[in-house]
Amino acid sequence: MTDSRLADLATRLPALRLLTDAADLEHYGRDWTRRWAPAPLAIALPASVEEVQEVMRWASGHGVAVVPSGGRTGLSGGAVAANGELVLSLERMNRMLAFDPVDRTLTVQAGMPLQALQDAAKAHGLVYPVDFAARGSCTIGGNIATNAGGIRVIRYGNTREWIAGLTVVTAAGERLELNRGLIKNSSGYDLRQLMIASEGTLGIVVEATVRLTNPPPPAQVMLLALPDLDALMQVFALFQSRLLLQAFEFFTDVALRHVLAHGAQRALDGDYPYYVVTEFDAADEAAQEAALAAFEAGVEQGWILDGVIAQSEAQAAALWRLREGITESVAPRKPYKNDVSVRISAVPAFLQAMQELLGREYPQFEVVWFGHIGDGNLHINVLKPDDLDDAAFIAQCEQVTKRLAATLQQFGGSISAEHGIGLVKLPYLDSTRGAAEIALMRGVRRAFDPQGILNPGKLFAPEPI
Ligand code: FAD
Ligand code: MLT
Ligand code: ZN
């Protein structure tokens, strides 16, 4: 260990696991974006809150930048370490700490994978309802730092709704206990909520107390084929008025082609331009009949062209795979990802504007649309042509994103619905937040981290000196 700063860290914390091999620097220095070359100083894998505190005291003392790291499934570059930062991985802090049956909460270490948390809730007969395809790899700490959404936001909301308390280590190494699981707490600023979606720029989340809920009634899963985007929102209104929806997710024929090429099973014989996977409560025969009636009403109106309802758990999983498999299936094509949102009422007009914009700006590229349309959240993935160099591709996409951001601004939407600003969306923060708001956000950051050592260069550009 030739770096004197690292030698000092090793002296202060002889038991700290510290990695500096090239393969480890590469592995822990990047997330799913794959756009930046990883170049961290080292990787620290603390095993306790006390070790995290001492690492932060060391980082403050030496002025070393620290990148908090969960499962690195992030899609906005938030966990990328490309400038000699120390990556602080919560990987080893992945245990359950407590279950409280009266409060109906679980307290866990921040490095616990989302799926492990869901399983722990299930073991107590309850549910942690935030859910999405990266569940096996992403961590609750990363979910909190990005305010992750997913496929059941329409019923249960984002991660923010489920966080009852947080233990956080500050840049200076102090330990904060935020909200302590209270339901009612009118004692001033809610720093717990400030931590959520802060993308590792305000503190290291080391423990979280999450709320749990009752398992939903048995559900049914339906795949619907639709003729156009107008029909999409008509069917959404129809289904929402008649059924208790748990999910309403959309994708296009282009997305379906990629998922099928990646090994998923075709569920309908014909080819259609748009699809929806929807899940709804179907506790009894009456609820199932209501679903069938809603389907038939949609067919009569010409909004639904075909559909299938899952008859078993295996079939439900197969239908879900058509939607959840999209990210992985397009990953080899190095997609340029957009993750935008507008109010639900603005979705029809926004989709129209997007169709015009993307048709005009990307005539030569393959564009994959999908997303949590019931929440007003659309994912637009532009796939890189094989013969186009990475930098040229990104430069072209950035030009279009400027126009997309301007359109979003007109609609009062957000440039990042659920993935975070990170590095990818950093130039467009001001399309979603006003100048005065950004100045206050920077002030909050300075209050928490005066030296600016926590995940610098993410969320907003470094402060002008
Ligand atoms: P990382 O990628 O490791 O980090 C993300 C950010 O959080 C970084 O800024 C990092 O510095 C910070 N951070 C991580 N841990 C901590 C901590 N303990 N304290 C402070 N800061 C921390 N996201 C959605 O919202 N909805 C989806 O439906 C969805 N689907 C996905 C599907 C796939 C297949 C993939 C690959 C990703 C998907 N994502 C989705 C994106 C991603 O999984 C989420 O952003 C997730 O919350 C990131 O968690 P992570 O542990 O991997 O965080
Ligand atoms: C999804 O909805 O599948 C995720 O947000 C991942 C993605 O956008 O690729
Ligand atoms: Zn999503």
Short mmCIF file of C-alpha atoms and ligand atoms in Angstrom, two decimals:
data_model
loop_
_atom_site.label_atom_id
_atom_site.label_comp_id
_atom_site.label_asym_id
_atom_site.label_seq_id
_atom_site.Cartn_x
_atom_site.Cartn_y
_atom_site.Cartn_z
CA MET A 1 0.00 0.00 0.00
CA THR A 2 2.08 2.91 -1.29
CA ASP A 3 -0.44 5.73 -0.87
CA SER A 4 0.28 7.40 2.47
CA ARG A 5 -3.40 8.25 2.98
CA LEU A 6 -4.33 4.58 2.64
CA ALA A 7 -1.49 3.59 4.94
CA ASP A 8 -2.94 5.98 7.53
CA LEU A 9 -6.41 4.45 7.07
CA ALA A 10 -5.00 0.96 7.54
CA THR A 11 -3.24 2.10 10.71
CA ARG A 12 -6.41 3.67 12.13
CA LEU A 13 -8.57 0.67 11.25
CA PRO A 14 -6.36 -2.43 11.08
CA ALA A 15 -9.42 -4.71 10.71
CA LEU A 16 -10.98 -2.71 7.84
CA ARG A 17 -11.20 -4.65 4.58
CA LEU A 18 -9.50 -2.49 1.98
CA LEU A 19 -9.12 -3.49 -1.67
CA THR A 20 -6.71 -2.00 -4.18
CA ASP A 21 -6.34 -4.72 -6.84
CA ALA A 22 -7.03 -3.50 -10.37
CA ALA A 23 -9.92 -5.96 -10.82
CA ASP A 24 -11.58 -4.74 -7.60
CA LEU A 25 -11.12 -1.08 -8.53
CA GLU A 26 -12.80 -1.81 -11.84
CA HIS A 27 -15.61 -3.88 -10.31
CA TYR A 28 -16.52 -1.46 -7.52
CA GLY A 29 -15.79 1.73 -9.47
CA ARG A 30 -18.74 1.56 -11.84
CA ASP A 31 -22.47 0.99 -11.99
CA TRP A 32 -24.79 -0.17 -14.79
CA THR A 33 -24.06 2.91 -16.92
CA ARG A 34 -20.66 1.66 -18.13
CA ARG A 35 -19.95 5.13 -19.56
CA TRP A 36 -17.08 6.22 -17.31
CA ALA A 37 -13.77 4.43 -16.83
CA PRO A 38 -13.53 3.42 -13.16
CA ALA A 39 -10.51 4.88 -11.35
CA PRO A 40 -11.06 4.82 -7.57
CA LEU A 41 -8.27 5.19 -5.02
CA ALA A 42 -9.39 2.07 -3.14
CA ILE A 43 -12.43 0.17 -1.95
CA ALA A 44 -13.35 0.14 1.75
CA LEU A 45 -15.73 -2.57 2.95
CA PRO A 46 -16.61 -1.65 6.54
CA ALA A 47 -18.43 -4.16 8.73
CA SER A 48 -19.88 -1.79 11.35
CA VAL A 49 -21.22 1.71 11.84
CA GLU A 50 -18.13 2.51 13.91
CA GLU A 51 -15.87 1.58 11.00
CA VAL A 52 -17.91 3.80 8.65
CA GLN A 53 -17.55 6.66 11.15
CA GLU A 54 -13.78 6.24 11.33
CA VAL A 55 -13.49 6.02 7.53
CA MET A 56 -15.36 9.33 7.25
CA ARG A 57 -13.18 10.97 9.93
CA TRP A 58 -10.15 9.82 7.95
CA ALA A 59 -11.67 11.07 4.65
CA SER A 60 -12.45 14.47 6.19
CA GLY A 61 -8.96 14.72 7.60
CA HIS A 62 -7.29 13.97 4.28
CA GLY A 63 -9.90 15.64 2.06
CA VAL A 64 -10.53 12.35 0.23
CA ALA A 65 -13.74 12.12 -1.80
CA VAL A 66 -15.99 9.18 -0.87
CA VAL A 67 -18.47 7.40 -3.16
CA PRO A 68 -21.12 5.45 -1.20
CA SER A 69 -21.78 2.19 -2.98
CA GLY A 70 -24.69 -0.28 -2.78
CA GLY A 71 -25.42 -2.88 -5.44
CA ARG A 72 -24.20 -0.56 -8.26
CA THR A 73 -27.33 -1.28 -10.27
CA GLY A 74 -27.86 2.48 -10.60
CA LEU A 75 -28.62 3.77 -14.08
CA SER A 76 -27.45 7.37 -13.68
CA GLY A 77 -23.78 6.99 -12.74
CA GLY A 78 -24.34 7.91 -9.07
CA ALA A 79 -22.06 5.16 -7.77
CA VAL A 80 -19.32 5.69 -10.38
CA ALA A 81 -15.83 6.43 -8.98
CA ALA A 82 -13.73 7.77 -11.85
CA ASN A 83 -11.55 10.37 -10.07
CA GLY A 84 -9.49 8.76 -7.34
CA GLU A 85 -12.32 8.54 -4.78
CA LEU A 86 -12.58 6.02 -1.99
CA VAL A 87 -15.50 3.70 -2.72
CA LEU A 88 -17.31 2.95 0.52
CA SER A 89 -19.19 -0.27 -0.15
CA LEU A 90 -21.97 -1.29 2.25
CA GLU A 91 -21.79 -4.86 0.89
CA ARG A 92 -20.73 -6.44 4.18
CA MET A 93 -23.33 -4.52 6.20
CA ASN A 94 -26.25 -6.60 4.95
CA ARG A 95 -27.87 -8.06 8.08
CA MET A 96 -31.33 -7.79 9.55
CA LEU A 97 -31.15 -6.10 12.96
CA ALA A 98 -34.69 -6.11 14.36
CA PHE A 99 -38.34 -6.84 13.63
CA ASP A 100 -41.04 -5.07 15.60
CA PRO A 101 -44.47 -6.70 15.25
CA VAL A 102 -46.29 -3.80 16.94
CA ASP A 103 -44.69 -1.04 14.90
CA ARG A 104 -44.65 -3.42 11.93
CA THR A 105 -41.13 -2.36 11.01
CA LEU A 106 -37.89 -4.06 10.07
CA THR A 107 -34.56 -2.51 10.91
CA VAL A 108 -31.74 -3.59 8.61
CA GLN A 109 -28.22 -2.62 7.64
CA ALA A 110 -28.12 -0.49 4.49
CA GLY A 111 -26.27 -3.05 2.37
CA MET A 112 -29.13 -5.56 2.55
CA PRO A 113 -30.35 -6.44 -0.96
CA LEU A 114 -33.96 -5.44 -1.67
CA GLN A 115 -35.01 -9.05 -2.25
CA ALA A 116 -33.55 -10.16 1.08
CA LEU A 117 -35.53 -7.39 2.76
CA GLN A 118 -38.71 -8.49 0.95
CA ASP A 119 -38.05 -12.09 2.04
CA ALA A 120 -37.45 -11.03 5.65
CA ALA A 121 -40.79 -9.17 5.66
CA LYS A 122 -42.51 -12.23 4.17
CA ALA A 123 -41.06 -14.45 6.87
CA HIS A 124 -43.05 -12.32 9.35
CA GLY A 125 -46.25 -12.56 7.29
CA LEU A 126 -45.90 -8.99 6.00
CA VAL A 127 -44.76 -7.21 2.85
CA TYR A 128 -42.17 -4.60 1.94
CA PRO A 129 -43.88 -3.48 -1.26
CA VAL A 130 -41.27 -1.52 -3.23
CA ASP A 131 -40.27 -3.85 -6.04
CA PHE A 132 -38.44 -3.92 -9.37
CA ALA A 133 -36.27 -6.14 -11.55
CA ALA A 134 -32.93 -5.28 -9.88
CA ARG A 135 -34.29 -6.61 -6.56
CA GLY A 136 -31.65 -9.35 -6.29
CA SER A 137 -28.68 -6.96 -6.55
CA CYS A 138 -29.74 -3.47 -5.49
CA THR A 139 -29.61 -2.56 -1.79
CA ILE A 140 -31.99 -0.75 0.50
CA GLY A 141 -29.30 1.93 1.01
CA GLY A 142 -29.15 2.54 -2.75
CA ASN A 143 -32.96 2.50 -2.95
CA ILE A 144 -33.11 5.18 -0.26
CA ALA A 145 -30.37 7.26 -1.86
CA THR A 146 -32.29 7.25 -5.19
CA ASN A 147 -35.86 7.14 -3.82
CA ALA A 148 -36.37 4.07 -6.01
CA GLY A 149 -39.78 3.52 -7.56
CA GLY A 150 -40.52 0.39 -9.55
CA ILE A 151 -43.55 -1.55 -10.66
CA ARG A 152 -45.95 -1.07 -7.74
CA VAL A 153 -45.70 2.67 -7.14
CA ILE A 154 -49.24 3.03 -8.44
CA ARG A 155 -50.45 1.15 -5.34
CA TYR A 156 -47.74 1.71 -2.75
CA GLY A 157 -45.69 4.79 -3.67
CA ASN A 158 -41.91 5.18 -3.82
CA THR A 159 -39.26 4.14 -1.29
CA ARG A 160 -39.81 7.49 0.46
CA GLU A 161 -43.21 6.34 1.74
CA TRP A 162 -41.73 3.34 3.56
CA ILE A 163 -38.82 4.77 5.50
CA ALA A 164 -39.61 5.16 9.19
CA GLY A 165 -36.10 5.90 10.41
CA LEU A 166 -32.50 6.14 9.27
CA THR A 167 -29.11 5.89 10.87
CA VAL A 168 -26.71 8.07 8.91
CA VAL A 169 -23.00 8.77 9.18
CA THR A 170 -22.09 12.33 8.19
CA ALA A 171 -19.06 13.53 6.24
CA ALA A 172 -17.43 14.40 9.56
CA GLY A 173 -18.10 10.93 10.96
CA GLU A 174 -20.99 11.81 13.28
CA ARG A 175 -23.80 9.33 13.78
CA LEU A 176 -27.35 10.67 13.25
CA GLU A 177 -30.53 8.86 14.31
CA LEU A 178 -33.23 10.32 12.07
CA ASN A 179 -36.93 10.00 13.05
CA ARG A 180 -36.36 6.78 15.06
CA GLY A 181 -39.42 5.00 13.62
CA LEU A 182 -41.90 7.62 14.79
CA ILE A 183 -45.16 8.01 12.90
CA LYS A 184 -45.86 11.45 14.36
CA ASN A 185 -42.98 13.86 14.76
CA SER A 186 -43.50 17.60 14.35
CA SER A 187 -40.22 18.63 15.93
CA GLY A 188 -38.71 20.53 13.03
CA TYR A 189 -36.96 19.67 9.77
CA ASP A 190 -37.27 16.05 8.70
CA LEU A 191 -33.66 15.21 7.89
CA ARG A 192 -34.67 11.60 7.19
CA GLN A 193 -36.65 12.79 4.16
CA LEU A 194 -33.75 14.99 3.04
CA MET A 195 -31.53 11.91 2.91
CA ILE A 196 -33.97 10.16 0.58
CA ALA A 197 -32.99 10.83 -3.06
CA SER A 198 -29.83 12.65 -1.94
CA GLU A 199 -27.69 10.21 -3.98
CA GLY A 200 -24.98 9.85 -1.37
CA THR A 201 -24.24 13.59 -1.27
CA LEU A 202 -25.49 14.28 2.29
CA GLY A 203 -24.45 11.26 4.31
CA ILE A 204 -23.89 7.51 4.37
CA VAL A 205 -27.06 5.59 5.16
CA VAL A 206 -25.88 2.76 7.41
CA GLU A 207 -29.16 1.44 8.82
CA ALA A 208 -32.80 1.80 7.87
CA THR A 209 -36.09 1.09 9.64
CA VAL A 210 -38.70 0.33 6.99
CA ARG A 211 -42.46 0.05 7.39
CA LEU A 212 -44.21 -3.14 6.37
CA THR A 213 -47.78 -3.74 5.32
CA ASN A 214 -50.31 -6.56 4.96
CA PRO A 215 -49.90 -8.87 1.99
CA PRO A 216 -52.29 -7.84 -0.81
CA PRO A 217 -55.18 -10.16 -1.71
CA PRO A 218 -54.47 -12.72 -4.44
CA ALA A 219 -53.76 -10.93 -7.69
CA GLN A 220 -54.18 -11.63 -11.38
CA VAL A 221 -51.81 -10.63 -14.15
CA MET A 222 -53.01 -9.68 -17.61
CA LEU A 223 -51.14 -8.86 -20.81
CA LEU A 224 -52.98 -6.49 -23.14
CA ALA A 225 -52.22 -5.57 -26.76
CA LEU A 226 -53.19 -2.05 -27.81
CA PRO A 227 -53.39 -0.23 -31.14
CA ASP A 228 -52.02 3.21 -30.19
CA LEU A 229 -50.95 5.52 -27.38
CA ASP A 230 -54.41 7.10 -27.07
CA ALA A 231 -55.81 3.68 -26.25
CA LEU A 232 -53.10 3.27 -23.58
CA MET A 233 -54.45 6.02 -21.38
CA GLN A 234 -58.08 5.12 -22.13
CA VAL A 235 -57.44 1.56 -20.95
CA PHE A 236 -55.63 2.88 -17.90
CA ALA A 237 -58.64 5.06 -16.96
CA LEU A 238 -61.02 2.16 -17.62
CA PHE A 239 -59.06 -0.37 -15.56
CA GLN A 240 -58.39 2.08 -12.76
CA SER A 241 -62.07 2.93 -12.42
CA ARG A 242 -63.12 -0.72 -12.20
CA LEU A 243 -60.22 -2.63 -10.61
CA LEU A 244 -57.81 -2.25 -7.71
CA LEU A 245 -54.58 -1.98 -9.66
CA GLN A 246 -51.22 -3.05 -8.24
CA ALA A 247 -49.30 -2.34 -11.44
CA PHE A 248 -49.92 -0.89 -14.89
CA GLU A 249 -46.77 -1.13 -17.00
CA PHE A 250 -46.37 -0.44 -20.69
CA PHE A 251 -43.90 -1.31 -23.46
CA THR A 252 -43.74 -1.23 -27.22
CA ASP A 253 -43.33 -3.87 -29.91
CA VAL A 254 -39.66 -2.84 -30.22
CA ALA A 255 -39.12 -3.62 -26.53
CA LEU A 256 -40.94 -6.94 -26.92
CA ARG A 257 -38.73 -7.96 -29.84
CA HIS A 258 -35.63 -7.51 -27.67
CA VAL A 259 -37.06 -9.44 -24.73
CA LEU A 260 -38.15 -12.33 -26.97
CA ALA A 261 -34.73 -12.41 -28.63
CA HIS A 262 -33.32 -12.64 -25.09
CA GLY A 263 -35.22 -15.85 -24.31
CA ALA A 264 -38.67 -14.77 -23.08
CA GLN A 265 -41.73 -16.70 -24.29
CA ARG A 266 -44.22 -15.12 -26.67
CA ALA A 267 -47.65 -14.83 -24.99
CA LEU A 268 -49.86 -13.66 -27.87
CA ASP A 269 -49.94 -14.95 -31.45
CA GLY A 270 -50.24 -11.62 -33.23
CA ASP A 271 -47.94 -8.60 -33.39
CA TYR A 272 -49.21 -5.32 -31.98
CA PRO A 273 -47.64 -1.88 -31.51
CA TYR A 274 -48.19 -1.46 -27.75
CA TYR A 275 -48.54 -3.71 -24.73
CA VAL A 276 -49.51 -3.42 -21.07
CA VAL A 277 -48.79 -5.80 -18.22
CA THR A 278 -51.25 -5.08 -15.46
CA GLU A 279 -51.71 -6.70 -12.07
CA PHE A 280 -54.84 -6.21 -9.96
CA ASP A 281 -56.53 -7.58 -6.85
CA ALA A 282 -58.64 -10.61 -7.70
CA ALA A 283 -59.62 -12.02 -4.34
CA ASP A 284 -62.88 -13.66 -5.44
CA GLU A 285 -65.03 -14.56 -8.41
CA ALA A 286 -66.68 -11.13 -8.45
CA ALA A 287 -63.30 -9.40 -8.80
CA GLN A 288 -62.30 -11.79 -11.59
CA GLU A 289 -65.58 -11.15 -13.40
CA ALA A 290 -65.01 -7.39 -13.05
CA ALA A 291 -61.61 -7.82 -14.69
CA LEU A 292 -63.12 -9.75 -17.58
CA ALA A 293 -65.83 -7.13 -17.97
CA ALA A 294 -63.24 -4.34 -18.04
CA PHE A 295 -61.28 -6.27 -20.66
CA GLU A 296 -64.41 -6.76 -22.80
CA ALA A 297 -65.35 -3.09 -22.49
CA GLY A 298 -61.87 -2.18 -23.72
CA VAL A 299 -62.22 -4.56 -26.68
CA GLU A 300 -65.64 -3.12 -27.58
CA GLN A 301 -64.21 0.38 -27.62
CA GLY A 302 -61.40 -0.77 -29.91
CA TRP A 303 -58.79 0.14 -27.26
CA ILE A 304 -57.72 -3.48 -26.68
CA LEU A 305 -56.85 -5.71 -29.63
CA ASP A 306 -55.95 -8.88 -27.77
CA GLY A 307 -54.99 -10.09 -24.32
CA VAL A 308 -54.29 -12.99 -22.05
CA ILE A 309 -54.81 -13.55 -18.35
CA ALA A 310 -52.31 -15.68 -16.45
CA GLN A 311 -53.78 -18.97 -15.24
CA SER A 312 -50.93 -19.91 -12.92
CA GLU A 313 -48.03 -18.35 -11.02
CA ALA A 314 -45.66 -19.59 -13.71
CA GLN A 315 -47.72 -17.88 -16.42
CA ALA A 316 -47.89 -14.68 -14.37
CA ALA A 317 -44.09 -14.75 -14.03
CA ALA A 318 -43.77 -15.32 -17.79
CA LEU A 319 -45.96 -12.27 -18.51
CA TRP A 320 -43.98 -10.18 -16.03
CA ARG A 321 -40.76 -11.26 -17.71
CA LEU A 322 -41.92 -9.57 -20.91
CA ARG A 323 -41.83 -6.26 -19.06
CA GLU A 324 -39.11 -6.81 -16.47
CA GLY A 325 -36.66 -8.34 -18.94
CA ILE A 326 -36.40 -5.21 -21.09
CA THR A 327 -33.47 -3.53 -19.29
CA GLU A 328 -31.27 -6.60 -19.46
CA SER A 329 -32.22 -7.44 -23.04
CA VAL A 330 -31.25 -4.01 -24.41
CA ALA A 331 -28.12 -3.60 -22.22
CA PRO A 332 -25.72 -5.04 -24.86
CA ARG A 333 -26.81 -2.21 -27.18
CA LYS A 334 -25.44 0.42 -24.74
CA PRO A 335 -28.73 2.32 -24.48
CA TYR A 336 -28.86 6.04 -23.82
CA LYS A 337 -31.47 6.10 -21.07
CA ASN A 338 -34.14 8.67 -20.33
CA ASP A 339 -36.27 8.33 -17.20
CA VAL A 340 -38.81 11.11 -17.29
CA SER A 341 -42.10 11.86 -15.58
CA VAL A 342 -45.07 14.15 -15.87
CA ARG A 343 -48.33 14.37 -13.92
CA ILE A 344 -50.63 11.51 -14.90
CA SER A 345 -53.14 13.98 -16.32
CA ALA A 346 -50.43 15.32 -18.66
CA VAL A 347 -49.38 11.88 -19.97
CA PRO A 348 -51.54 11.83 -23.16
CA ALA A 349 -50.35 15.25 -24.37
CA PHE A 350 -46.78 14.46 -23.31
CA LEU A 351 -46.76 11.15 -25.20
CA GLN A 352 -47.96 12.97 -28.30
CA ALA A 353 -45.19 15.57 -27.94
CA MET A 354 -42.62 12.81 -27.37
CA GLN A 355 -43.74 10.88 -30.45
CA GLU A 356 -43.25 13.99 -32.57
CA LEU A 357 -39.91 14.91 -30.98
CA LEU A 358 -38.37 11.44 -31.09
CA GLY A 359 -39.68 10.69 -34.58
CA ARG A 360 -38.08 13.92 -35.78
CA GLU A 361 -34.81 13.69 -33.82
CA TYR A 362 -34.04 9.99 -33.91
CA PRO A 363 -35.15 8.81 -37.37
CA GLN A 364 -31.98 6.73 -37.70
CA PHE A 365 -31.91 5.14 -34.21
CA GLU A 366 -33.88 2.32 -32.66
CA VAL A 367 -35.87 3.74 -29.74
CA VAL A 368 -37.36 1.52 -27.05
CA TRP A 369 -40.24 2.91 -24.99
CA PHE A 370 -41.48 1.37 -21.78
CA GLY A 371 -42.29 2.36 -18.25
CA HIS A 372 -44.54 2.85 -15.29
CA ILE A 373 -47.15 4.68 -17.29
CA GLY A 374 -49.73 4.54 -14.49
CA ASP A 375 -47.39 6.81 -12.49
CA GLY A 376 -46.59 9.15 -15.40
CA ASN A 377 -43.06 7.69 -15.65
CA LEU A 378 -41.73 6.89 -19.11
CA HIS A 379 -38.40 5.21 -19.97
CA ILE A 380 -37.07 6.10 -23.41
CA ASN A 381 -34.01 4.04 -24.34
CA VAL A 382 -32.11 4.96 -27.49
CA LEU A 383 -30.04 2.02 -28.76
CA LYS A 384 -26.56 2.61 -30.13
CA PRO A 385 -26.09 1.47 -33.73
CA ASP A 386 -23.18 -1.01 -33.83
CA ASP A 387 -21.24 1.06 -36.36
CA LEU A 388 -21.40 4.30 -34.35
CA ASP A 389 -18.66 5.18 -31.92
CA ASP A 390 -19.74 5.58 -28.24
CA ALA A 391 -18.79 9.25 -27.89
CA ALA A 392 -20.47 10.30 -31.13
CA PHE A 393 -23.62 8.40 -30.14
CA ILE A 394 -23.79 10.04 -26.71
CA ALA A 395 -23.12 13.48 -28.20
CA GLN A 396 -26.06 13.06 -30.58
CA CYS A 397 -28.33 11.85 -27.81
CA GLU A 398 -27.33 14.76 -25.56
CA GLN A 399 -28.49 17.20 -28.24
CA VAL A 400 -31.90 15.55 -28.27
CA THR A 401 -32.03 15.44 -24.47
CA LYS A 402 -31.74 19.24 -24.43
CA ARG A 403 -34.95 19.40 -26.45
CA LEU A 404 -36.55 16.68 -24.37
CA ALA A 405 -35.68 18.65 -21.21
CA ALA A 406 -37.23 21.79 -22.70
CA THR A 407 -40.42 19.85 -23.49
CA LEU A 408 -40.46 18.45 -19.98
CA GLN A 409 -40.12 21.94 -18.60
CA GLN A 410 -43.21 23.01 -20.56
CA PHE A 411 -45.10 20.09 -19.04
CA GLY A 412 -43.78 20.71 -15.52
CA GLY A 413 -42.21 17.24 -15.54
CA SER A 414 -38.99 15.72 -14.18
CA ILE A 415 -35.79 14.73 -16.00
CA SER A 416 -35.36 11.92 -13.47
CA ALA A 417 -38.42 10.12 -12.20
CA GLU A 418 -36.69 7.36 -10.25
CA HIS A 419 -33.07 6.71 -11.32
CA GLY A 420 -31.55 9.90 -9.91
CA ILE A 421 -29.54 12.70 -11.50
CA GLY A 422 -26.09 11.16 -10.84
CA LEU A 423 -23.70 12.05 -13.65
CA VAL A 424 -26.01 11.23 -16.54
CA LYS A 425 -28.68 13.84 -15.98
CA LEU A 426 -26.51 16.44 -14.27
CA PRO A 427 -26.62 18.97 -17.15
CA TYR A 428 -30.43 18.96 -17.08
CA LEU A 429 -31.19 19.46 -13.38
CA ASP A 430 -32.27 23.03 -14.09
CA SER A 431 -35.04 21.80 -16.38
CA THR A 432 -36.76 20.33 -13.33
CA ARG A 433 -35.62 22.56 -10.45
CA GLY A 434 -35.59 26.37 -10.40
CA ALA A 435 -32.42 28.41 -9.85
CA ALA A 436 -33.46 29.44 -6.33
CA GLU A 437 -34.29 25.82 -5.50
CA ILE A 438 -30.91 24.57 -6.75
CA ALA A 439 -29.14 27.29 -4.72
CA LEU A 440 -30.96 26.09 -1.59
CA MET A 441 -30.11 22.47 -2.40
CA ARG A 442 -26.45 23.44 -2.66
CA GLY A 443 -26.76 25.23 0.68
CA VAL A 444 -28.17 22.07 2.26
CA ARG A 445 -25.27 20.11 0.85
CA ARG A 446 -22.76 22.61 2.29
CA ALA A 447 -24.45 22.38 5.70
CA PHE A 448 -24.06 18.59 5.74
CA ASP A 449 -20.70 18.39 4.02
CA PRO A 450 -18.77 21.70 4.05
CA GLN A 451 -15.71 20.17 2.35
CA GLY A 452 -17.80 18.57 -0.40
CA ILE A 453 -16.23 15.12 0.01
CA LEU A 454 -19.43 13.06 -0.29
CA ASN A 455 -19.99 11.91 -3.87
CA PRO A 456 -18.69 15.14 -5.42
CA GLY A 457 -19.70 15.91 -8.99
CA LYS A 458 -22.96 13.95 -8.69
CA LEU A 459 -26.43 15.49 -8.60
CA PHE A 460 -24.99 18.93 -9.30
CA ALA A 461 -21.70 20.08 -10.77
CA PRO A 462 -18.96 20.94 -8.24
CA GLU A 463 -19.35 24.41 -6.68
CA PRO A 464 -17.67 27.18 -8.66
CA ILE A 465 -14.72 28.38 -6.50
P1 FAD B 1 -26.04 2.03 -6.31
O1 FAD B 1 -26.18 1.93 -7.79
O2 FAD B 1 -24.90 1.35 -5.68
O3 FAD B 1 -26.02 3.57 -5.90
C1 FAD B 1 -27.02 4.46 -6.34
C2 FAD B 1 -26.80 5.82 -5.65
O4 FAD B 1 -27.01 5.68 -4.25
C3 FAD B 1 -25.39 6.35 -5.79
O5 FAD B 1 -25.45 7.75 -5.86
C4 FAD B 1 -24.71 5.92 -4.50
O6 FAD B 1 -23.63 6.77 -4.16
C5 FAD B 1 -25.85 6.04 -3.51
N1 FAD B 1 -25.79 5.10 -2.38
C6 FAD B 1 -25.78 3.74 -2.44
N2 FAD B 1 -25.79 3.22 -1.20
C7 FAD B 1 -25.81 4.28 -0.34
C8 FAD B 1 -25.82 4.40 1.07
N3 FAD B 1 -25.83 3.32 1.86
N4 FAD B 1 -25.82 5.64 1.63
C9 FAD B 1 -25.81 6.75 0.83
N5 FAD B 1 -25.80 6.70 -0.50
C10 FAD B 1 -25.81 5.47 -1.08
N6 FAD B 1 -34.80 1.88 -10.31
C11 FAD B 1 -36.07 2.25 -10.01
O7 FAD B 1 -36.26 3.22 -9.27
N7 FAD B 1 -37.14 1.57 -10.51
C12 FAD B 1 -37.00 0.49 -11.30
O8 FAD B 1 -37.98 -0.08 -11.76
C13 FAD B 1 -35.69 0.04 -11.59
N8 FAD B 1 -35.48 -1.07 -12.32
C14 FAD B 1 -34.22 -1.48 -12.59
C15 FAD B 1 -34.04 -2.65 -13.30
C16 FAD B 1 -32.76 -3.09 -13.60
C17 FAD B 1 -32.59 -4.40 -14.35
C18 FAD B 1 -31.64 -2.33 -13.18
C19 FAD B 1 -30.25 -2.79 -13.48
C20 FAD B 1 -31.81 -1.17 -12.47
C21 FAD B 1 -33.10 -0.72 -12.16
N9 FAD B 1 -33.32 0.43 -11.40
C22 FAD B 1 -34.59 0.81 -11.09
C23 FAD B 1 -32.19 1.27 -10.99
C24 FAD B 1 -31.49 0.86 -9.66
O9 FAD B 1 -31.67 -0.50 -9.39
C25 FAD B 1 -31.99 1.71 -8.51
O10 FAD B 1 -31.58 3.04 -8.70
C26 FAD B 1 -31.52 1.24 -7.12
O11 FAD B 1 -32.20 1.98 -6.13
C27 FAD B 1 -30.01 1.39 -6.93
O12 FAD B 1 -29.63 0.66 -5.78
P2 FAD B 1 -28.12 0.17 -5.60
O13 FAD B 1 -27.98 -0.43 -4.27
O14 FAD B 1 -27.71 -0.64 -6.76
O15 FAD B 1 -27.39 1.59 -5.61
C1 MLT B 2 -37.51 -0.25 -15.34
O1 MLT B 2 -38.56 0.34 -15.18
O2 MLT B 2 -37.47 -1.38 -15.87
C2 MLT B 2 -36.27 0.35 -14.79
O3 MLT B 2 -36.41 1.64 -14.34
C3 MLT B 2 -35.03 0.07 -15.53
C4 MLT B 2 -34.79 0.84 -16.79
O4 MLT B 2 -35.26 1.96 -16.93
O5 MLT B 2 -34.07 0.30 -17.64
ZN ZN B 3 -38.42 2.11 -14.11
#
